[in-house]
Coordinates of C-alpha atoms (C1' of nucleotides) in Angstrom, one line a residue:
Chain A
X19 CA 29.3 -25.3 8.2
X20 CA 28.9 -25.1 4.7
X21 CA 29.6 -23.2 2.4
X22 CA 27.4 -21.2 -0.5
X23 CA 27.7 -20.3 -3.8
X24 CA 26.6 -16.3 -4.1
X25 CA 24.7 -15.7 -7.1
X26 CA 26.8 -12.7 -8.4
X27 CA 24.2 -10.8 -9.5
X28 CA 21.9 -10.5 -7.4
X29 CA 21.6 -8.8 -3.9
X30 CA 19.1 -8.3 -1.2
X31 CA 19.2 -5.1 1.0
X32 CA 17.3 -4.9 4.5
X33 CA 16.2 -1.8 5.7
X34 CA 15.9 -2.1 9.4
X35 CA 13.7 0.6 11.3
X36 CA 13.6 0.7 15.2
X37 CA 12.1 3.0 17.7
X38 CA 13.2 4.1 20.9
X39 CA 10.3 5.4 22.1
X40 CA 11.7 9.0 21.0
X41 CA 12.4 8.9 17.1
X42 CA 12.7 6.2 14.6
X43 CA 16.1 5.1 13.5
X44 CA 17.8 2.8 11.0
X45 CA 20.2 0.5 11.2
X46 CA 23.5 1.4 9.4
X47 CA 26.7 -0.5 8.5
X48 CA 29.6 1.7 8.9
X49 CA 31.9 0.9 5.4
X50 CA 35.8 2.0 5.5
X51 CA 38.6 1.5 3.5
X52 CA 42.2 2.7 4.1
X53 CA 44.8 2.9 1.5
X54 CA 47.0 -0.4 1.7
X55 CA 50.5 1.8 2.2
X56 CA 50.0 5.3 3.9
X57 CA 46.3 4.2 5.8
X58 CA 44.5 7.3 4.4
X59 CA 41.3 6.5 4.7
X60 CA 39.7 6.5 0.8
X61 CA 36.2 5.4 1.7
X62 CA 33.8 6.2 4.6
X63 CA 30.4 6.1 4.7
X64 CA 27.2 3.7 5.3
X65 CA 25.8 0.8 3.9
X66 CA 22.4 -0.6 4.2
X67 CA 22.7 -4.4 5.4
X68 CA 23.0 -6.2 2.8
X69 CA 24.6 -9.3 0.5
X70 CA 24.2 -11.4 -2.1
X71 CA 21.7 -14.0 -2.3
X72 CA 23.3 -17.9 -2.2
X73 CA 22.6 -20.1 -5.5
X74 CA 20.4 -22.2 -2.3
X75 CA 18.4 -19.5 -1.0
X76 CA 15.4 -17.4 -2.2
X77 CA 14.8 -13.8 -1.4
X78 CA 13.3 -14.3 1.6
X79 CA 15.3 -16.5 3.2
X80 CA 18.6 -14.2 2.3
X81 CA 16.7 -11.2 3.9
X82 CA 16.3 -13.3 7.0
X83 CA 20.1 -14.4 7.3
X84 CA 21.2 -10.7 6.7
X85 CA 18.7 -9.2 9.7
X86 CA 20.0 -12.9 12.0
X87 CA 23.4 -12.2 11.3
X88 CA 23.2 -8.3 12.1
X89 CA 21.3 -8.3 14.9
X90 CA 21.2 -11.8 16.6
X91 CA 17.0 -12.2 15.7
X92 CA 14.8 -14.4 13.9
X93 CA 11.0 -13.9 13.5
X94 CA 11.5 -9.9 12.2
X95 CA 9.2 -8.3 10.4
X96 CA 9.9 -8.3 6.8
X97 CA 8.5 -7.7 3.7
X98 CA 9.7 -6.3 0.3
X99 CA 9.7 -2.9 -0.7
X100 CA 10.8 -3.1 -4.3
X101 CA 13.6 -4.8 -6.7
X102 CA 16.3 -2.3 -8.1
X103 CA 17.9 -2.5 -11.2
X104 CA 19.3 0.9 -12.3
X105 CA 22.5 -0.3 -14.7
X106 CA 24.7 2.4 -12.7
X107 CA 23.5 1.6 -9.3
X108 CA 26.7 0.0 -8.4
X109 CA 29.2 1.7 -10.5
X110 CA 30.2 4.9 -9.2
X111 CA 34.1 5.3 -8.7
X112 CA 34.2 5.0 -5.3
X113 CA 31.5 2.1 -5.5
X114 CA 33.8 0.0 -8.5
X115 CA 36.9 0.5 -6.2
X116 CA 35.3 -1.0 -3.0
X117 CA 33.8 -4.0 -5.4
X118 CA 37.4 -4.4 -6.4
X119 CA 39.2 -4.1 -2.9
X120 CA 37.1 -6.3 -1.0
X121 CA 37.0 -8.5 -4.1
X122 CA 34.3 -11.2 -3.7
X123 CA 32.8 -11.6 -7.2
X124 CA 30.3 -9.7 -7.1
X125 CA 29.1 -8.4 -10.7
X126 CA 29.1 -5.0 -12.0
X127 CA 25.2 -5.1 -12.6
X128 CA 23.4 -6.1 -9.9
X129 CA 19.9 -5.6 -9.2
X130 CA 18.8 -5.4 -5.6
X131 CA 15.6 -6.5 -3.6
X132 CA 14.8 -4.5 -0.8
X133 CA 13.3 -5.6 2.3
X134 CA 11.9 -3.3 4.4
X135 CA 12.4 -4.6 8.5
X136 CA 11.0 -3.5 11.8
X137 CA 12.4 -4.3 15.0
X138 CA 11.9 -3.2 18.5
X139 CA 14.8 -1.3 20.0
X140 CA 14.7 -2.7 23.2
X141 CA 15.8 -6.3 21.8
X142 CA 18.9 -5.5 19.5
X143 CA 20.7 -2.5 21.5
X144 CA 23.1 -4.7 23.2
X145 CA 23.9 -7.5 20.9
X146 CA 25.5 -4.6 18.1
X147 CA 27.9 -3.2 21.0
X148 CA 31.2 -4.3 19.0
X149 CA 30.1 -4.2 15.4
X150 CA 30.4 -1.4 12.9
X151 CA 27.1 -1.1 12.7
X152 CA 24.7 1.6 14.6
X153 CA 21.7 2.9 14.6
X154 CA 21.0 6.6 13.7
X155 CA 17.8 8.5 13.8
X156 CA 15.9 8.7 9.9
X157 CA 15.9 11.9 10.0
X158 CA 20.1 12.5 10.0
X159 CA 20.3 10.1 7.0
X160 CA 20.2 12.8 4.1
X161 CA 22.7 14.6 5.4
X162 CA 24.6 10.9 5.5
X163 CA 27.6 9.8 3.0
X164 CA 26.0 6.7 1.5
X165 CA 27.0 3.9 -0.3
X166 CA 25.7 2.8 -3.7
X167 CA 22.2 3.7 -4.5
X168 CA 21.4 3.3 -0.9
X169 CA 20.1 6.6 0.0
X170 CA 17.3 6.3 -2.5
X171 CA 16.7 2.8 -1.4
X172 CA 16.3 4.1 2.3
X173 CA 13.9 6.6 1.0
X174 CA 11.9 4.3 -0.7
X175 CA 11.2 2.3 2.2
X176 CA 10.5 4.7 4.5
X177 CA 7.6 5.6 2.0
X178 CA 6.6 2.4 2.1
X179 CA 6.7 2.1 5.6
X180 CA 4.5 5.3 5.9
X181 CA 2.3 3.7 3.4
X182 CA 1.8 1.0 4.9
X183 CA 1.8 2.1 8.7
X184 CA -2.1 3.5 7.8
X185 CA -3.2 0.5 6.4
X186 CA -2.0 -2.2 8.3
X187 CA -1.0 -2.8 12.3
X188 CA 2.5 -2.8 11.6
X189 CA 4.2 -0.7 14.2
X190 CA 3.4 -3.1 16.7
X191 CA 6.4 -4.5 15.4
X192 CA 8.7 -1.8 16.2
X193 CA 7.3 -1.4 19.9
X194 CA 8.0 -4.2 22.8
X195 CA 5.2 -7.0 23.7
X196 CA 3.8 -4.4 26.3
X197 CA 3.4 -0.8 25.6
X198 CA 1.7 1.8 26.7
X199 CA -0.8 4.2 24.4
X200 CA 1.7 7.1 24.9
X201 CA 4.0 4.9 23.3
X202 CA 1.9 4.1 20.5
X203 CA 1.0 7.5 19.6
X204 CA 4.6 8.5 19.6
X205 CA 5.8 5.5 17.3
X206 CA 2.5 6.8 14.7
X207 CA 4.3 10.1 15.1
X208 CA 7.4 9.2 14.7
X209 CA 6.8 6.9 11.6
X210 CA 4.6 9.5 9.9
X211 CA 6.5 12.5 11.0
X212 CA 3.1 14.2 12.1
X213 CA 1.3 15.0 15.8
X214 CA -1.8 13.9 16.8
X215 CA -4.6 14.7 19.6
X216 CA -4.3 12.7 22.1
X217 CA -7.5 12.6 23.5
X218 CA -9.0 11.4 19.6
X219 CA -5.8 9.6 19.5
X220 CA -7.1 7.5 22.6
X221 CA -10.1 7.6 21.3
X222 CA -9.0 6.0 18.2
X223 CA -7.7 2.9 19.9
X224 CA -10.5 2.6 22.0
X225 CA -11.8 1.5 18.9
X226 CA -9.3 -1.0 17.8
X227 CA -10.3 -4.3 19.7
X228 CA -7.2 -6.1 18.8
X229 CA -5.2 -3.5 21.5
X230 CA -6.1 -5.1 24.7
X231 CA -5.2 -3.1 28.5
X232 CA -3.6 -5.6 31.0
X233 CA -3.7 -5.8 33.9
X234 CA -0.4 -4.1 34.6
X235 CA 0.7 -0.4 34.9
X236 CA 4.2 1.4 34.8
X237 CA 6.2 1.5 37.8
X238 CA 9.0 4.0 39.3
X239 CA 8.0 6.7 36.8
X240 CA 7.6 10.2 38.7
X241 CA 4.1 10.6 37.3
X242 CA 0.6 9.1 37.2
X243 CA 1.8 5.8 36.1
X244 CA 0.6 4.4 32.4
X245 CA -1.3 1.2 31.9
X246 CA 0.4 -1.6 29.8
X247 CA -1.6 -2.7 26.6
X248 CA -0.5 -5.6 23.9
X249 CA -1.4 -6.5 20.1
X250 CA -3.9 -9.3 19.2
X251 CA -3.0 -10.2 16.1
X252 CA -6.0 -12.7 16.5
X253 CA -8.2 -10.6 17.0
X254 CA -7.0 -8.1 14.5
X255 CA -7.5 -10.8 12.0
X256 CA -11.3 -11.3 13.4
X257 CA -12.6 -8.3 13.3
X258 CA -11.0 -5.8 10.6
X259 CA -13.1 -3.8 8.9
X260 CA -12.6 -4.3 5.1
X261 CA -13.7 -0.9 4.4
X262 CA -13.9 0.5 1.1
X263 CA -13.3 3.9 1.2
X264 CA -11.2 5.0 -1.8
X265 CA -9.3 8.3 -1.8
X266 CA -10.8 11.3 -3.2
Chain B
X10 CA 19.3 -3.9 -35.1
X11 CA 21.3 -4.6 -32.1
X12 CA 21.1 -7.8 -30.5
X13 CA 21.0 -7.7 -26.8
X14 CA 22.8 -10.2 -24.5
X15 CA 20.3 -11.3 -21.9
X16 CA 21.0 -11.7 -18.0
X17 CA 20.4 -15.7 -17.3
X18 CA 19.0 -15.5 -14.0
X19 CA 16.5 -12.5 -14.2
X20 CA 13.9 -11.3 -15.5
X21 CA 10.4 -9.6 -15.6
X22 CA 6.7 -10.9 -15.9
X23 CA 4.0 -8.1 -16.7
X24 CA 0.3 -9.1 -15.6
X25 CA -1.5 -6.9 -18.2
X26 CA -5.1 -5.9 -16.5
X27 CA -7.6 -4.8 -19.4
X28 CA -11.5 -3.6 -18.9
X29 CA -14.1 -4.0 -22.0
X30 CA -17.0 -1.9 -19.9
X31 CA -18.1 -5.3 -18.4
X32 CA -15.1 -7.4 -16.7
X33 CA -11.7 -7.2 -15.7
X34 CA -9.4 -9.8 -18.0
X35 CA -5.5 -10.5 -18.2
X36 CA -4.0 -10.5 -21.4
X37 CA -1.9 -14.2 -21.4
X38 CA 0.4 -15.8 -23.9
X39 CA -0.3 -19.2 -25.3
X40 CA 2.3 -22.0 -24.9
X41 CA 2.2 -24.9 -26.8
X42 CA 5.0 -27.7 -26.9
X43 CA 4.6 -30.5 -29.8
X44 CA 6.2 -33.9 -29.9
X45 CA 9.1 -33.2 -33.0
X46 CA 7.9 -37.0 -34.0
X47 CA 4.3 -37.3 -33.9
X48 CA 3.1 -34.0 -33.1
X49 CA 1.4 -35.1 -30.1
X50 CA 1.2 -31.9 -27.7
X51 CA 3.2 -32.4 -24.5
X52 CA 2.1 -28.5 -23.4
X53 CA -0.5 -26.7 -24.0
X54 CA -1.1 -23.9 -21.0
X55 CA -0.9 -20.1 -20.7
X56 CA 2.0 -17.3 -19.0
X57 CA 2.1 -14.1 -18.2
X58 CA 4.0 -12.1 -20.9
X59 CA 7.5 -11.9 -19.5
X60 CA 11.3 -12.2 -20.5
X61 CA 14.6 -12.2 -19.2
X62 CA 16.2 -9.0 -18.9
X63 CA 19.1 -7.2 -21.2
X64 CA 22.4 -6.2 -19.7
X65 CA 21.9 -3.3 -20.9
X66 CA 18.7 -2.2 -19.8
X67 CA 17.3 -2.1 -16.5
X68 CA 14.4 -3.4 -15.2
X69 CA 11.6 -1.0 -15.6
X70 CA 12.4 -0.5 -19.3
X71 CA 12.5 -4.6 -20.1
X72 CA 8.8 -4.8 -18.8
X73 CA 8.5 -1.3 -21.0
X74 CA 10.0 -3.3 -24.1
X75 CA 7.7 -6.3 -23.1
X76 CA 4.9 -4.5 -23.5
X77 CA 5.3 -2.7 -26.2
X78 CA 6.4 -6.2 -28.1
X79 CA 3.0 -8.0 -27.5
X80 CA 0.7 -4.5 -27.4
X81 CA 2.6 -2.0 -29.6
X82 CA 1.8 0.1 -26.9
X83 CA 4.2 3.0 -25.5
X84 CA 2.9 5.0 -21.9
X85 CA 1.5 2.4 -20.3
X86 CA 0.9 2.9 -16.6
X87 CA 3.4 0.0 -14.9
X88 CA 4.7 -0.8 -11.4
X89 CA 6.4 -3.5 -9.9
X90 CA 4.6 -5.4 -7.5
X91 CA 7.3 -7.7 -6.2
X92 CA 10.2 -10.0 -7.0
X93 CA 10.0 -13.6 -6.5
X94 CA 12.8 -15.8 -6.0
X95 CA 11.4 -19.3 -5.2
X96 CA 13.9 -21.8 -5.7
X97 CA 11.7 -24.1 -7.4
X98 CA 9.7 -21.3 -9.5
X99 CA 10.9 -22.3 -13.0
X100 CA 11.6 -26.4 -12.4
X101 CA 8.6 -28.0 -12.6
X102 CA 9.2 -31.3 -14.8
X103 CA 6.9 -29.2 -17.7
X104 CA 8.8 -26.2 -17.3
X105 CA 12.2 -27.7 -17.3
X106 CA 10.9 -29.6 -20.5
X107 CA 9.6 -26.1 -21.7
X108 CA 13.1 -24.6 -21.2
X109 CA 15.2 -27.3 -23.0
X110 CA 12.7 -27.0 -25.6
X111 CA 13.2 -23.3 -26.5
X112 CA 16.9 -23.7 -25.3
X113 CA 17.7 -19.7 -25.0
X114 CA 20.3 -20.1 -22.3
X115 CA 18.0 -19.2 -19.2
X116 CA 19.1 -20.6 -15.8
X117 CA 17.7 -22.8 -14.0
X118 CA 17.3 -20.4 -11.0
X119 CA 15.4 -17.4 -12.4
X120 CA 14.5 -14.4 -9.6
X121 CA 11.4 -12.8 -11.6
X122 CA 10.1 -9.1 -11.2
X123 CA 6.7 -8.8 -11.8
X124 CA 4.9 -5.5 -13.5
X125 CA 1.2 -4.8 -13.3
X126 CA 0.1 -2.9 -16.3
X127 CA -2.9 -1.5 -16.5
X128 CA -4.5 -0.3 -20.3
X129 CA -7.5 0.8 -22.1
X130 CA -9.0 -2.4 -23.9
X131 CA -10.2 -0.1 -26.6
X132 CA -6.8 0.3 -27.6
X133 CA -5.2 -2.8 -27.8
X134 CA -7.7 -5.3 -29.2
X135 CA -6.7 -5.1 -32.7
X136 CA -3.2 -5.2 -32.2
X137 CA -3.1 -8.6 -31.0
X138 CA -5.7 -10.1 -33.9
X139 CA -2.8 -12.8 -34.9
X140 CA -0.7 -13.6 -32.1
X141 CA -0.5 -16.5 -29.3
X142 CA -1.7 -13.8 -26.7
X143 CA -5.7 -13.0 -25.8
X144 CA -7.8 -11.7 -23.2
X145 CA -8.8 -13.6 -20.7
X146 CA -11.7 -12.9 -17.7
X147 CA -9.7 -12.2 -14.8
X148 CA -12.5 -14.8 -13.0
X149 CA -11.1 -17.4 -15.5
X150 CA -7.4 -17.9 -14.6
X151 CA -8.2 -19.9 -11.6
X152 CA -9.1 -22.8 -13.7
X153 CA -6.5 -22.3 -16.3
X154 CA -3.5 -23.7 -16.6
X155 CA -0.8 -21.4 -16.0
X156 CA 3.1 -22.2 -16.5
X157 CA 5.5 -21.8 -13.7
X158 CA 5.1 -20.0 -10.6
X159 CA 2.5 -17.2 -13.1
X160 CA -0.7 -18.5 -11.3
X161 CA 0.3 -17.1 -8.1
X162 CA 2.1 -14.0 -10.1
X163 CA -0.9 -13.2 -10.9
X164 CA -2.9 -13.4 -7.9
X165 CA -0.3 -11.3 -5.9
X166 CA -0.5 -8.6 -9.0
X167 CA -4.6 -8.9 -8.9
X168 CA -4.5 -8.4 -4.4
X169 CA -1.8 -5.3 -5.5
X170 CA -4.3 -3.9 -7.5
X171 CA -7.2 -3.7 -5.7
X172 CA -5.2 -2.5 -2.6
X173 CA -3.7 0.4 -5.0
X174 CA -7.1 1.4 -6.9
X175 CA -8.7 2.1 -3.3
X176 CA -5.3 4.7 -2.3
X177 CA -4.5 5.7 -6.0
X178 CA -6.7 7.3 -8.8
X179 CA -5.2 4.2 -11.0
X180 CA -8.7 2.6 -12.2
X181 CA -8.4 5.6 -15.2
X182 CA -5.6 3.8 -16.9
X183 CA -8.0 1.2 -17.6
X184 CA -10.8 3.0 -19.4
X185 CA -10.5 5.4 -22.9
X186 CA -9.4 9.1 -22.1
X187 CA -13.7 10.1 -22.2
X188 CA -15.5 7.7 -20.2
X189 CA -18.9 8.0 -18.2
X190 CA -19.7 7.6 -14.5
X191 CA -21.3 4.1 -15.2
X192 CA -18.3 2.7 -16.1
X193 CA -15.8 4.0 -13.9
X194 CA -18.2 2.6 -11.3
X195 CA -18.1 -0.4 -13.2
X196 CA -14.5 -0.4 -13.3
X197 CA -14.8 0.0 -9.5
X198 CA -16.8 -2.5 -9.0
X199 CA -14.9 -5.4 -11.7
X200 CA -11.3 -4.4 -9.9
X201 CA -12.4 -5.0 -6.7
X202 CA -15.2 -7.4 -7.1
X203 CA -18.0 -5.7 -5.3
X204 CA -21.2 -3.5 -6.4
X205 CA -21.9 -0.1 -4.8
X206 CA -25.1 2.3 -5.0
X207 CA -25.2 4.2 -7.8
X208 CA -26.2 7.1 -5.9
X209 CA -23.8 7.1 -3.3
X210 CA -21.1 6.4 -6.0
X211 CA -22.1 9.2 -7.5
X212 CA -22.0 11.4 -4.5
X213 CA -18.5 10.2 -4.2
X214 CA -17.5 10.7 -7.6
X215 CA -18.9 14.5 -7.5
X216 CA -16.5 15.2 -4.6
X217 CA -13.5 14.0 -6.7
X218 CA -12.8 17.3 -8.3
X219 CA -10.4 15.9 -10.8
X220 CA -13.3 13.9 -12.6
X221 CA -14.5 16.4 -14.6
X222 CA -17.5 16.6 -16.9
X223 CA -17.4 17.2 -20.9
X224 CA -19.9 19.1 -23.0
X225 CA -20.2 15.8 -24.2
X226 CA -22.7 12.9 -24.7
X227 CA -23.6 9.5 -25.6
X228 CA -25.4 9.2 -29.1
X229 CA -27.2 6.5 -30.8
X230 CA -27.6 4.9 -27.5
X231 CA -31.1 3.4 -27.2
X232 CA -31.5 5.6 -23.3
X233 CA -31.3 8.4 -22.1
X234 CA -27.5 9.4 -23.1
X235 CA -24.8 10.0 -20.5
X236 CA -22.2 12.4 -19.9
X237 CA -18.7 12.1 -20.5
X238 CA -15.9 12.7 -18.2
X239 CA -12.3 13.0 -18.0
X240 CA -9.9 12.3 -15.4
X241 CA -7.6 15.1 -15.1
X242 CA -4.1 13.9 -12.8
X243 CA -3.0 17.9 -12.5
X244 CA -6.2 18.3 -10.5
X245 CA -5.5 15.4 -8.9
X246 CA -1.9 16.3 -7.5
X247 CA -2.9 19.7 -6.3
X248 CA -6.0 19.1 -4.9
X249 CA -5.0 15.2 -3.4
X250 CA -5.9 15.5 0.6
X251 CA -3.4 13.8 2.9
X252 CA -5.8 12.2 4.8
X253 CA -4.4 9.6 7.4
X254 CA -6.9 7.3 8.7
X255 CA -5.1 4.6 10.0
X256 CA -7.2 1.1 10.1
X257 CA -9.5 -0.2 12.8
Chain C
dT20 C1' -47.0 8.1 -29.1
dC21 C1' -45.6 4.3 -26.5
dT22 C1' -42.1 1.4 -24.7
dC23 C1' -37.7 0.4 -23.3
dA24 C1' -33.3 0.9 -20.8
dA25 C1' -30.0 3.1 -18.6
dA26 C1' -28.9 7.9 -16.7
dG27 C1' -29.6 10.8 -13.2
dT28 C1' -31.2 12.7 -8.7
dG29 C1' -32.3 13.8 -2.7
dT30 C1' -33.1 12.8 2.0
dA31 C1' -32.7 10.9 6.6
dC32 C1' -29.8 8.6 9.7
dC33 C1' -25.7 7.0 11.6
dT34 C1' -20.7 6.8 12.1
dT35 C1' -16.5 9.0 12.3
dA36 C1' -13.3 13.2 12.4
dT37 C1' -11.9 17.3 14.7
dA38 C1' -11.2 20.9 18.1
dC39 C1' -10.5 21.8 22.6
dA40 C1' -9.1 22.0 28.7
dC41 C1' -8.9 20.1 33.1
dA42 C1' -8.6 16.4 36.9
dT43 C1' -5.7 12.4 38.5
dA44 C1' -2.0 9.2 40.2
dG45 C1' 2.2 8.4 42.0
dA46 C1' 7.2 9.9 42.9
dT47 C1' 10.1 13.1 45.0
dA48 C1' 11.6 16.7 47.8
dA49 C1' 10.8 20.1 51.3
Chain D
dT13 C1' 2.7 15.1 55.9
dT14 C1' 2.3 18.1 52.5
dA15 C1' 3.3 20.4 48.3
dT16 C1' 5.1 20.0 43.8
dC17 C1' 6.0 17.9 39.5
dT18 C1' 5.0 15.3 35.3
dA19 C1' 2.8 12.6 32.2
dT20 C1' -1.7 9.9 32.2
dG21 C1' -6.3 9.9 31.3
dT22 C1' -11.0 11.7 30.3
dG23 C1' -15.9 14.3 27.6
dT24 C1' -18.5 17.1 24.6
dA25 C1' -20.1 19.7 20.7
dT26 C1' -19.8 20.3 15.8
dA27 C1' -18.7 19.1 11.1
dA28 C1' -17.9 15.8 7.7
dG29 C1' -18.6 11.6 5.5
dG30 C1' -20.9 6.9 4.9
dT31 C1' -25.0 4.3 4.1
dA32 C1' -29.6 2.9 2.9
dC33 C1' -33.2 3.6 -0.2
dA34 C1' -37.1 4.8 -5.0
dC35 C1' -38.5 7.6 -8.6
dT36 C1' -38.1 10.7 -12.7
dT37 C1' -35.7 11.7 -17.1
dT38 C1' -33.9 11.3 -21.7
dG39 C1' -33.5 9.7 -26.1
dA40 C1' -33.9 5.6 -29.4
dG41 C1' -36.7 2.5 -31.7
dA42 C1' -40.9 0.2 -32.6

DNA sequence: TCTCAAAGTGTACCTTATACACATAGATAA
DNA sequence: TTATCTATGTGTATAAGGTACACTTTGAGA
């Protein structure tokens, strides 16, 4: 194993979005610290997942160890958000005296790149069990003790996210290889914090080619079963519309 | 004057998009690198206007201050559009050279984040009359030759924009504060590389309240003159409509 | 007063968005 | 075996927006 050189100054921060077919959630690192003599407990709150990059890595690649290391995956959805560079962003007291307890070198001044991850649920619940690390649903986060600048950085993605959820067939990602439209509908929902129609909802995917029925249906539900469907990103690729429609 | 201590190992490139009523261009600094002997030239290309940032500033004023050096201009529209950490983005064998050459203290791993500006030619043109730094056709820059990793800088900043201008009423920042409906179509049309009808642009361009007409018009124009508009961002915000459309 | 050049205008057709209510399949329990 | 439960799945009418397309108008300058 070898070991790398962190570049002190510079940081990467993953915000990692899943769905469980109910609500969208992110995934939190739990961050304590007890007083050396009496165990009072100084600091509690959340982190986002993140570290330093290595002198050896670029920004991508640290994202990608940070998501492995949390959650056990490779091939995550990734994609930057936005670099961060506020001169306080690290330096409140409570931030300065973590820095100094766990005492690794980082910098005072560190600017941040944030990555902005999707997962689906269904892969990552079991391989947390024993960590410090959670999930909890988006929308308990403002009423969350966080760490550093991290709130605003969570904020910032979700924006993104939302931005980017209308534009591009991204919350495939957060939803297993086969799902049903039900499910779909409830991930736009949840992402977007809206509700649609579901007939024009349906009606709506009828049109996109690239989410293709199988041959399969649910089983062992007490209803009218649903019938599987799956993302082509082939044919996405073939057959998106480059429309031009800009916003009045 | 205080001199600022600069952060090795970061710092911010601005793509600066300008319109002159026909074409979109990118303002780029010259680089040139002579032989100290016999003045041969070792270097002669073109980067974006960019500079490592201060410790004490963050990163949204350096690419302010950057600006501002090279334009004299204050209020510029400016957004990141990504970092990039490539661990070979600043060693080239030229660029190495380049950095021994000018010998500021820079490392050798630099993590860049880059701003897209966006300003009103009209403006600006003067300002620059004796400087290493001109307009260049945005169509041009594929057969330049561009130090470091700036080419492809610039291409991501070019994609950014076109995908904001369609979702953001951003194409105003690039023409004077009066402009007619010709050239914001033309604006249109030189961001993103297409042509549309002038009628059905104009249908569009009616149903965006916050273009508003002057009392004003053309003169000394050798046609019939047209009317002036402004672009008014307090209409904008309040009359904005949330639409989500989500892609097919 | 004629010419030139860009500004400015309207209509028909098609596609997409929106609003809205009932039948269906399978599991479970009586 | 039948009834009940629950989420799935479907159609239609209207409004809004997108697209294709050709001629008239204004003022300057010759």
């Amino acid at each position: 194993m070898i070991s790398h050189k962190i570049v002190p100054n510079i940081s990467v921060d993953c915000v990692i979005f899943g769905f469980d077919f109910e609500k969208l959630n992110v995934l939190l690192v739990e961050r304590e610290m007890k007083d050396k003599k009496n165990g009072e407990i100084l600091i509690k709150d959340h982190t986002l997942a993140g570290y330093h990059i290595f002198e050896d890595e670029d920004l991508d690649s640290a994202a990608a160890r940070i998501l492995k290391g949390l959650t056990g995956l490779d091939n995550i959805f990734l994609e930057q958000f936005g670099a961060f560079g506020q001169l306080d962003r690290v330096s409140s007291p409570k931030d300065k005296m973590w820095l100094d307890y766990i005492n690794k070198g980082f910098a005072d001044r560190v600017v941040t790149v944030g990555y902005l991850a999707l997962i689906d649920n269904t892969k990552v619940t079991l391989t947390l069990k024993d960590r410090n690390v959670a999930w909890f649903p988006v929308s308990a986060v403002q009423e969350m003790e966080m760490a550093f600048d991290h709130r605003y950085l969570f904020h910032t993605a979700l924006e993104a996210l939302q931005r980017k959820v209308k534009v591009e067939p991204i919350v495939f990602e957060l939803l297993p290889d086969y799902f049903t439209i039900s499910q779909l509908q409830k991930v736009y929902e949840a992402v977007l914090g809206t509700s649609f129609d579901k007939r024009n909802f349906r009606k709506k995917v009828a049109q996109m080619h690239y989410v293709i029925p199988l041959r399969k249906k649910q089983q062992g539900v007490p209803h009218k079963p649903a019938q599987f469907y799956l993302f082509s990103r082939e044919v996405y690729e073939k057959t998106r519309k480059g429309r031009i429609s800009f916003i009045i």
